[in-house]
């Protein structure tokens, strides 16, 4: 009892530490963007997902898992996300006029962002400030974003889509995927997590479902990206099912922007 109690106290203390370090971290640019390539087996590198890392002066590199949840609980996530999105827009601008200008960046949106921020206003302001093509800033939203206040959120995503942003449905198949959601949302890309195949003994069934999801997406006019691809065999299976876009350790782990630039250009 003492120990579990103790670890709860520890957890609480850790959370408070994150919250109290946050402002300084933001000001001192400790939140850095890492990029993980999104690759077409036909045409090579197409873009990258932007994944944040906290480069803490004492604790070193902190993965998102250790702070995103805490920032979501406290609403601070919207301040972080607005910062990450701005770094991404800045980078797209820096790439303009270079051979990297054809690449897009996919940024992550948290459900809480829609409560604490005017998401539409924030991202369109970034597009204008940096003079970038909204189609190059892809917005990854998970289905959980649509769990509450569906109508409001569908209206916002529709407006974003009309403005020219690409909408990606993140983590499809991971949680409570709802097929009816697919009929209501204006999405361009369905992003399927490989866990879909990992987490089951019924591999054959998963494959049938996955194949059907891929077919359905195409018929609905959406493209499909599979993420979490770790082996060549996985990639080949997915190709056989009709998926041509991939993201995963098999190709590359998320890396600092400068590494990404020197690796691919
Ligand atoms: P996510 O959006 O699903 O991002 C994909 C995660 O899978 C990343 O973890 C990535 O490093 C990891 N991954 C990529 N390829 C592989 C693979 O082949 N195998 C395995 N096992 N994992 C792979 P990461 O970077 O630790 O991020 C974790 C989560 O944190 C993200 O999941 C996303 O939900 C959240 N996150 C990251 N950056 C941001 C951000 O800027 N804003 C918000 N709101 N959330 C973020
Ligand atoms: Ca994502
Ligand atoms: Ca994902």
Short mmCIF file of C-alpha atoms and ligand atoms in Angstrom, two decimals:
data_model
loop_
_atom_site.label_atom_id
_atom_site.label_comp_id
_atom_site.label_asym_id
_atom_site.label_seq_id
_atom_site.Cartn_x
_atom_site.Cartn_y
_atom_site.Cartn_z
CA UNK A 1 0.00 0.00 0.00
CA UNK A 2 2.76 2.37 0.93
CA UNK A 3 4.54 1.74 -2.32
CA UNK A 4 1.61 2.28 -4.61
CA UNK A 5 0.73 5.35 -2.59
CA UNK A 6 4.28 6.53 -2.93
CA UNK A 7 4.29 6.07 -6.69
CA UNK A 8 1.06 8.05 -6.96
CA UNK A 9 2.75 10.87 -5.10
CA UNK A 10 5.72 10.52 -7.40
CA UNK A 11 3.45 10.63 -10.41
CA UNK A 12 1.71 13.75 -9.12
CA UNK A 13 5.08 15.37 -8.47
CA UNK A 14 6.27 14.49 -11.96
CA UNK A 15 3.14 16.03 -13.46
CA UNK A 16 3.62 19.21 -11.46
CA UNK A 17 7.22 19.35 -12.62
CA UNK A 18 6.14 19.10 -16.25
CA UNK A 19 3.60 21.86 -15.79
CA UNK A 20 6.00 24.17 -13.98
CA UNK A 21 8.82 23.59 -16.49
CA UNK A 22 6.51 24.14 -19.43
CA UNK A 23 6.63 27.93 -19.87
CA UNK A 24 10.41 28.07 -19.67
CA UNK A 25 10.71 25.12 -22.01
CA UNK A 26 8.51 26.80 -24.58
CA UNK A 27 10.37 30.10 -24.30
CA UNK A 28 13.77 28.44 -24.51
CA UNK A 29 12.78 26.36 -27.52
CA UNK A 30 13.27 23.06 -25.74
CA UNK A 31 10.44 21.57 -27.79
CA UNK A 32 11.99 20.49 -31.03
CA UNK A 33 10.37 18.94 -34.04
CA UNK A 34 11.54 15.59 -35.35
CA UNK A 35 10.55 14.31 -38.77
CA UNK A 36 9.66 10.79 -39.82
CA UNK A 37 9.50 10.22 -43.59
CA UNK A 38 6.34 9.12 -45.38
CA UNK A 39 7.38 7.11 -48.38
CA UNK A 40 5.66 5.89 -51.52
CA UNK A 41 7.04 2.62 -52.79
CA UNK A 42 6.61 3.92 -56.33
CA UNK A 43 7.78 7.48 -55.97
CA UNK A 44 9.92 7.64 -52.86
CA UNK A 45 9.82 10.36 -50.24
CA UNK A 46 6.61 12.41 -50.25
CA UNK A 47 6.61 14.14 -46.89
CA UNK A 48 7.05 13.61 -43.18
CA UNK A 49 5.15 13.49 -39.95
CA UNK A 50 6.16 16.09 -37.40
CA UNK A 51 6.72 14.52 -33.97
CA UNK A 52 7.69 16.67 -31.03
CA UNK A 53 10.55 15.96 -28.64
CA UNK A 54 11.30 17.76 -25.40
CA UNK A 55 15.02 18.36 -25.28
CA UNK A 56 15.32 19.07 -21.56
CA UNK A 57 18.54 20.70 -20.32
CA UNK A 58 18.83 18.28 -17.39
CA UNK A 59 16.69 15.29 -18.28
CA UNK A 60 17.74 14.99 -21.91
CA UNK A 61 15.40 13.82 -24.63
CA UNK A 62 11.88 13.24 -23.32
CA UNK A 63 9.48 11.31 -25.57
CA UNK A 64 5.95 12.66 -26.15
CA UNK A 65 4.46 9.77 -24.19
CA UNK A 66 5.93 11.32 -21.03
CA UNK A 67 4.39 14.76 -21.39
CA UNK A 68 1.63 14.96 -24.03
CA UNK A 69 -0.95 13.30 -21.75
CA UNK A 70 -0.11 15.66 -18.90
CA UNK A 71 -0.31 18.72 -21.15
CA UNK A 72 -3.64 17.47 -22.48
CA UNK A 73 -5.03 17.15 -18.97
CA UNK A 74 -4.10 20.72 -18.17
CA UNK A 75 -4.97 22.29 -21.52
CA UNK A 76 -1.36 23.36 -22.07
CA UNK A 77 -1.24 21.07 -25.10
CA UNK A 78 -2.76 23.78 -27.27
CA UNK A 79 0.18 26.10 -26.51
CA UNK A 80 2.62 23.34 -27.40
CA UNK A 81 0.76 22.38 -30.56
CA UNK A 82 0.50 25.96 -31.77
CA UNK A 83 4.27 26.15 -31.31
CA UNK A 84 4.92 22.87 -33.13
CA UNK A 85 2.64 23.92 -35.98
CA UNK A 86 4.47 27.22 -36.27
CA UNK A 87 7.85 25.48 -36.41
CA UNK A 88 6.42 23.28 -39.16
CA UNK A 89 5.08 26.21 -41.17
CA UNK A 90 8.43 27.95 -40.77
CA UNK A 91 10.22 24.89 -42.10
CA UNK A 92 7.92 24.63 -45.13
CA UNK A 93 8.69 28.25 -45.87
CA UNK A 94 12.42 27.58 -45.56
CA UNK A 95 12.05 24.73 -48.04
CA UNK A 96 10.33 26.94 -50.62
CA UNK A 97 12.47 27.37 -53.71
CA UNK A 98 14.63 24.37 -52.84
CA UNK A 99 14.31 20.79 -54.00
CA UNK A 100 12.47 20.06 -50.74
CA UNK A 101 9.53 22.27 -51.69
CA UNK A 102 7.49 19.35 -53.01
CA UNK A 103 7.37 17.74 -49.55
CA UNK A 104 4.46 18.09 -47.16
CA UNK A 105 4.48 17.97 -43.38
CA UNK A 106 1.81 16.24 -41.32
CA UNK A 107 1.14 17.81 -37.95
CA UNK A 108 -0.74 16.31 -35.01
CA UNK A 109 -3.89 17.83 -33.58
CA UNK A 110 -5.10 16.89 -30.15
CA UNK A 111 -8.80 16.78 -29.26
CA UNK A 112 -8.12 19.42 -26.61
CA UNK A 113 -6.79 21.82 -29.23
CA UNK A 114 -10.35 22.26 -30.43
CA UNK A 115 -11.44 23.44 -27.00
CA UNK A 116 -8.56 25.71 -26.08
CA UNK A 117 -7.82 27.13 -29.50
CA UNK A 118 -9.58 28.40 -32.54
CA UNK A 119 -7.89 25.76 -34.70
CA UNK A 120 -9.15 27.21 -37.97
CA UNK A 121 -7.97 30.69 -37.11
CA UNK A 122 -4.60 29.43 -35.86
CA UNK A 123 -3.64 27.32 -38.85
CA UNK A 124 -4.93 29.71 -41.50
CA UNK A 125 -2.98 32.52 -39.80
CA UNK A 126 0.17 30.40 -40.05
CA UNK A 127 -0.41 29.73 -43.73
CA UNK A 128 -0.73 33.45 -44.34
CA UNK A 129 2.17 34.47 -42.13
CA UNK A 130 4.57 32.06 -43.84
CA UNK A 131 3.04 32.22 -47.31
CA UNK A 132 2.79 28.47 -47.66
CA UNK A 133 0.46 26.19 -49.58
CA UNK A 134 -2.13 24.82 -47.10
CA UNK A 135 -2.04 21.51 -48.98
CA UNK A 136 1.52 21.06 -47.71
CA UNK A 137 0.41 21.22 -44.11
CA UNK A 138 -1.51 18.06 -43.45
CA UNK A 139 -3.61 17.82 -40.34
CA UNK A 140 -3.60 14.50 -38.49
CA UNK A 141 -6.64 14.08 -36.35
CA UNK A 142 -7.64 10.98 -34.46
CA UNK A 143 -11.17 9.75 -34.24
CA UNK A 144 -11.21 10.70 -30.57
CA UNK A 145 -11.32 14.31 -31.75
CA UNK A 146 -14.77 13.58 -33.08
CA UNK A 147 -16.04 11.81 -29.99
CA UNK A 148 -17.80 14.79 -28.50
CA UNK A 149 -19.39 17.76 -30.16
CA UNK A 150 -19.31 15.89 -33.46
CA UNK A 151 -21.24 18.45 -35.44
CA UNK A 152 -19.05 21.35 -34.42
CA UNK A 153 -15.87 19.42 -35.18
CA UNK A 154 -17.13 18.12 -38.49
CA UNK A 155 -17.96 21.70 -39.45
CA UNK A 156 -14.44 22.86 -38.53
CA UNK A 157 -12.74 20.05 -40.45
CA UNK A 158 -14.97 20.81 -43.44
CA UNK A 159 -13.90 24.45 -43.35
CA UNK A 160 -10.25 23.45 -43.03
CA UNK A 161 -10.61 21.13 -45.97
CA UNK A 162 -12.27 23.81 -48.05
CA UNK A 163 -9.42 26.17 -47.27
CA UNK A 164 -7.06 23.62 -48.79
CA UNK A 165 -5.65 21.67 -45.88
CA UNK A 166 -5.29 17.92 -46.25
CA UNK A 167 -7.06 16.04 -43.50
CA UNK A 168 -5.61 12.74 -42.33
CA UNK A 169 -7.46 10.39 -40.04
CA UNK A 170 -4.80 9.16 -37.64
CA UNK A 171 -4.69 5.79 -35.85
CA UNK A 172 -7.55 4.34 -37.82
CA UNK A 173 -8.38 0.88 -36.53
CA UNK A 174 -6.72 1.45 -33.18
CA UNK A 175 -9.62 2.64 -31.09
CA UNK A 176 -13.29 2.93 -31.69
CA UNK A 177 -13.16 3.30 -35.43
CA UNK A 178 -16.52 4.18 -36.67
CA UNK A 179 -17.43 3.60 -40.25
CA UNK A 180 -20.17 6.18 -40.08
CA UNK A 181 -17.56 8.78 -39.21
CA UNK A 182 -15.91 8.11 -42.57
CA UNK A 183 -19.08 9.02 -44.34
CA UNK A 184 -19.38 12.36 -42.55
CA UNK A 185 -15.84 13.66 -42.50
CA UNK A 186 -14.06 15.34 -45.39
CA UNK A 187 -10.80 13.44 -45.16
CA UNK A 188 -8.12 12.95 -47.76
CA UNK A 189 -6.01 10.31 -46.11
CA UNK A 190 -6.70 7.35 -43.89
CA UNK A 191 -3.76 6.47 -41.71
CA UNK A 192 -3.78 2.91 -40.49
CA UNK A 193 -1.65 1.74 -37.60
CA UNK A 194 0.21 -1.56 -38.03
CA UNK A 195 -0.96 -2.50 -34.55
CA UNK A 196 -4.07 -3.46 -36.38
CA UNK A 197 -2.16 -6.52 -37.49
CA UNK A 198 0.04 -7.01 -34.42
CA UNK A 199 -2.52 -7.19 -31.72
CA UNK A 200 -4.29 -10.30 -32.79
CA UNK A 201 -3.90 -13.99 -33.26
CA UNK A 202 -6.36 -13.86 -36.11
CA UNK A 203 -3.87 -12.66 -38.61
CA UNK A 204 -5.76 -13.92 -41.61
CA UNK A 205 -8.93 -12.14 -40.53
CA UNK A 206 -7.04 -8.93 -39.85
CA UNK A 207 -5.59 -9.08 -43.29
CA UNK A 208 -9.02 -9.47 -44.85
CA UNK A 209 -10.32 -6.51 -42.87
CA UNK A 210 -7.28 -4.44 -43.71
CA UNK A 211 -7.61 -5.25 -47.40
CA UNK A 212 -11.26 -4.23 -47.30
CA UNK A 213 -10.47 -0.97 -45.52
CA UNK A 214 -7.87 -0.16 -48.15
CA UNK A 215 -10.33 -0.88 -50.98
CA UNK A 216 -13.06 1.10 -49.28
CA UNK A 217 -10.79 4.12 -48.71
CA UNK A 218 -9.89 4.20 -52.35
CA UNK A 219 -13.52 4.00 -53.39
CA UNK A 220 -14.24 6.88 -51.02
CA UNK A 221 -11.49 8.86 -52.73
CA UNK A 222 -9.06 8.71 -49.82
CA UNK A 223 -5.49 7.56 -49.97
CA UNK A 224 -4.06 5.21 -47.38
CA UNK A 225 -0.87 5.37 -45.37
CA UNK A 226 0.20 2.54 -43.11
CA UNK A 227 2.37 3.54 -40.19
CA UNK A 228 4.44 1.46 -37.82
CA UNK A 229 5.87 -0.60 -40.67
CA UNK A 230 8.95 -2.31 -39.28
CA UNK A 231 9.86 -5.02 -41.77
CA UNK A 232 10.11 -5.63 -45.47
CA UNK A 233 7.65 -8.51 -45.16
CA UNK A 234 5.05 -6.20 -43.62
CA UNK A 235 5.55 -3.70 -46.41
CA UNK A 236 5.16 -6.38 -49.06
CA UNK A 237 1.96 -7.67 -47.47
CA UNK A 238 0.56 -4.17 -47.43
CA UNK A 239 1.54 -3.60 -51.03
CA UNK A 240 -0.27 -6.79 -51.98
CA UNK A 241 -3.35 -5.39 -50.22
CA UNK A 242 -3.12 -2.21 -52.27
CA UNK A 243 -1.33 0.19 -49.93
CA UNK A 244 1.50 2.18 -51.43
CA UNK A 245 2.35 4.75 -48.74
CA UNK A 246 4.31 3.90 -45.64
CA UNK A 247 5.79 5.29 -42.49
CA UNK A 248 7.80 3.29 -40.00
CA UNK A 249 11.10 2.19 -38.57
CA UNK A 250 11.69 -0.01 -41.63
CA UNK A 251 12.30 3.22 -43.55
CA UNK A 252 13.51 5.53 -40.79
CA UNK A 253 12.88 6.58 -37.22
CA UNK A 254 11.84 10.15 -36.44
CA UNK A 255 14.94 12.36 -36.65
CA UNK A 256 15.99 15.97 -36.14
CA UNK A 257 15.27 18.26 -39.10
CA UNK A 258 18.94 18.64 -40.00
CA UNK A 259 19.42 14.85 -40.12
CA UNK A 260 16.33 14.53 -42.28
CA UNK A 261 17.63 17.16 -44.67
CA UNK A 262 21.04 15.58 -45.02
CA UNK A 263 19.69 12.05 -45.31
CA UNK A 264 17.32 12.80 -48.16
CA UNK A 265 18.92 15.74 -49.97
P1 LIG B 1 1.30 9.07 -33.44
O1 LIG B 1 0.73 10.34 -33.97
O2 LIG B 1 0.53 7.82 -33.72
O3 LIG B 1 2.77 8.98 -34.02
C1 LIG B 1 3.38 7.78 -34.41
C2 LIG B 1 4.24 7.22 -33.32
O4 LIG B 1 4.71 5.94 -33.72
C3 LIG B 1 5.49 8.05 -33.05
O5 LIG B 1 5.78 7.96 -31.67
C4 LIG B 1 6.53 7.33 -33.87
O6 LIG B 1 7.85 7.54 -33.42
C5 LIG B 1 6.11 5.91 -33.66
N1 LIG B 1 6.59 5.02 -34.72
C6 LIG B 1 6.93 5.37 -35.99
N2 LIG B 1 7.30 4.28 -36.71
C7 LIG B 1 7.21 3.22 -35.88
C8 LIG B 1 7.47 1.81 -36.04
O7 LIG B 1 7.85 1.33 -37.09
N3 LIG B 1 7.24 1.03 -34.95
C9 LIG B 1 6.80 1.54 -33.77
N4 LIG B 1 6.61 0.70 -32.76
N5 LIG B 1 6.54 2.85 -33.57
C10 LIG B 1 6.74 3.69 -34.63
P2 LIG B 1 6.21 9.22 -30.83
O8 LIG B 1 7.04 10.15 -31.65
O9 LIG B 1 6.76 8.71 -29.54
O10 LIG B 1 4.83 9.96 -30.56
C11 LIG B 1 3.85 9.34 -29.80
C12 LIG B 1 2.54 10.06 -29.90
O11 LIG B 1 2.64 11.35 -29.29
C13 LIG B 1 2.10 10.33 -31.32
O12 LIG B 1 1.51 9.18 -31.84
C14 LIG B 1 1.12 11.46 -31.11
O13 LIG B 1 -0.12 10.98 -30.71
C15 LIG B 1 1.75 12.21 -29.96
N6 LIG B 1 2.49 13.38 -30.48
C16 LIG B 1 3.75 13.46 -30.98
N7 LIG B 1 4.04 14.72 -31.33
C17 LIG B 1 2.92 15.46 -31.07
C18 LIG B 1 2.59 16.86 -31.22
O14 LIG B 1 3.35 17.71 -31.71
N8 LIG B 1 1.32 17.22 -30.81
C19 LIG B 1 0.44 16.33 -30.29
N9 LIG B 1 -0.78 16.78 -29.93
N10 LIG B 1 0.71 15.04 -30.14
C20 LIG B 1 1.94 14.60 -30.53
CA1 LIG B 2 0.08 11.15 -35.84
CA1 LIG B 3 -0.73 7.41 -35.53
#
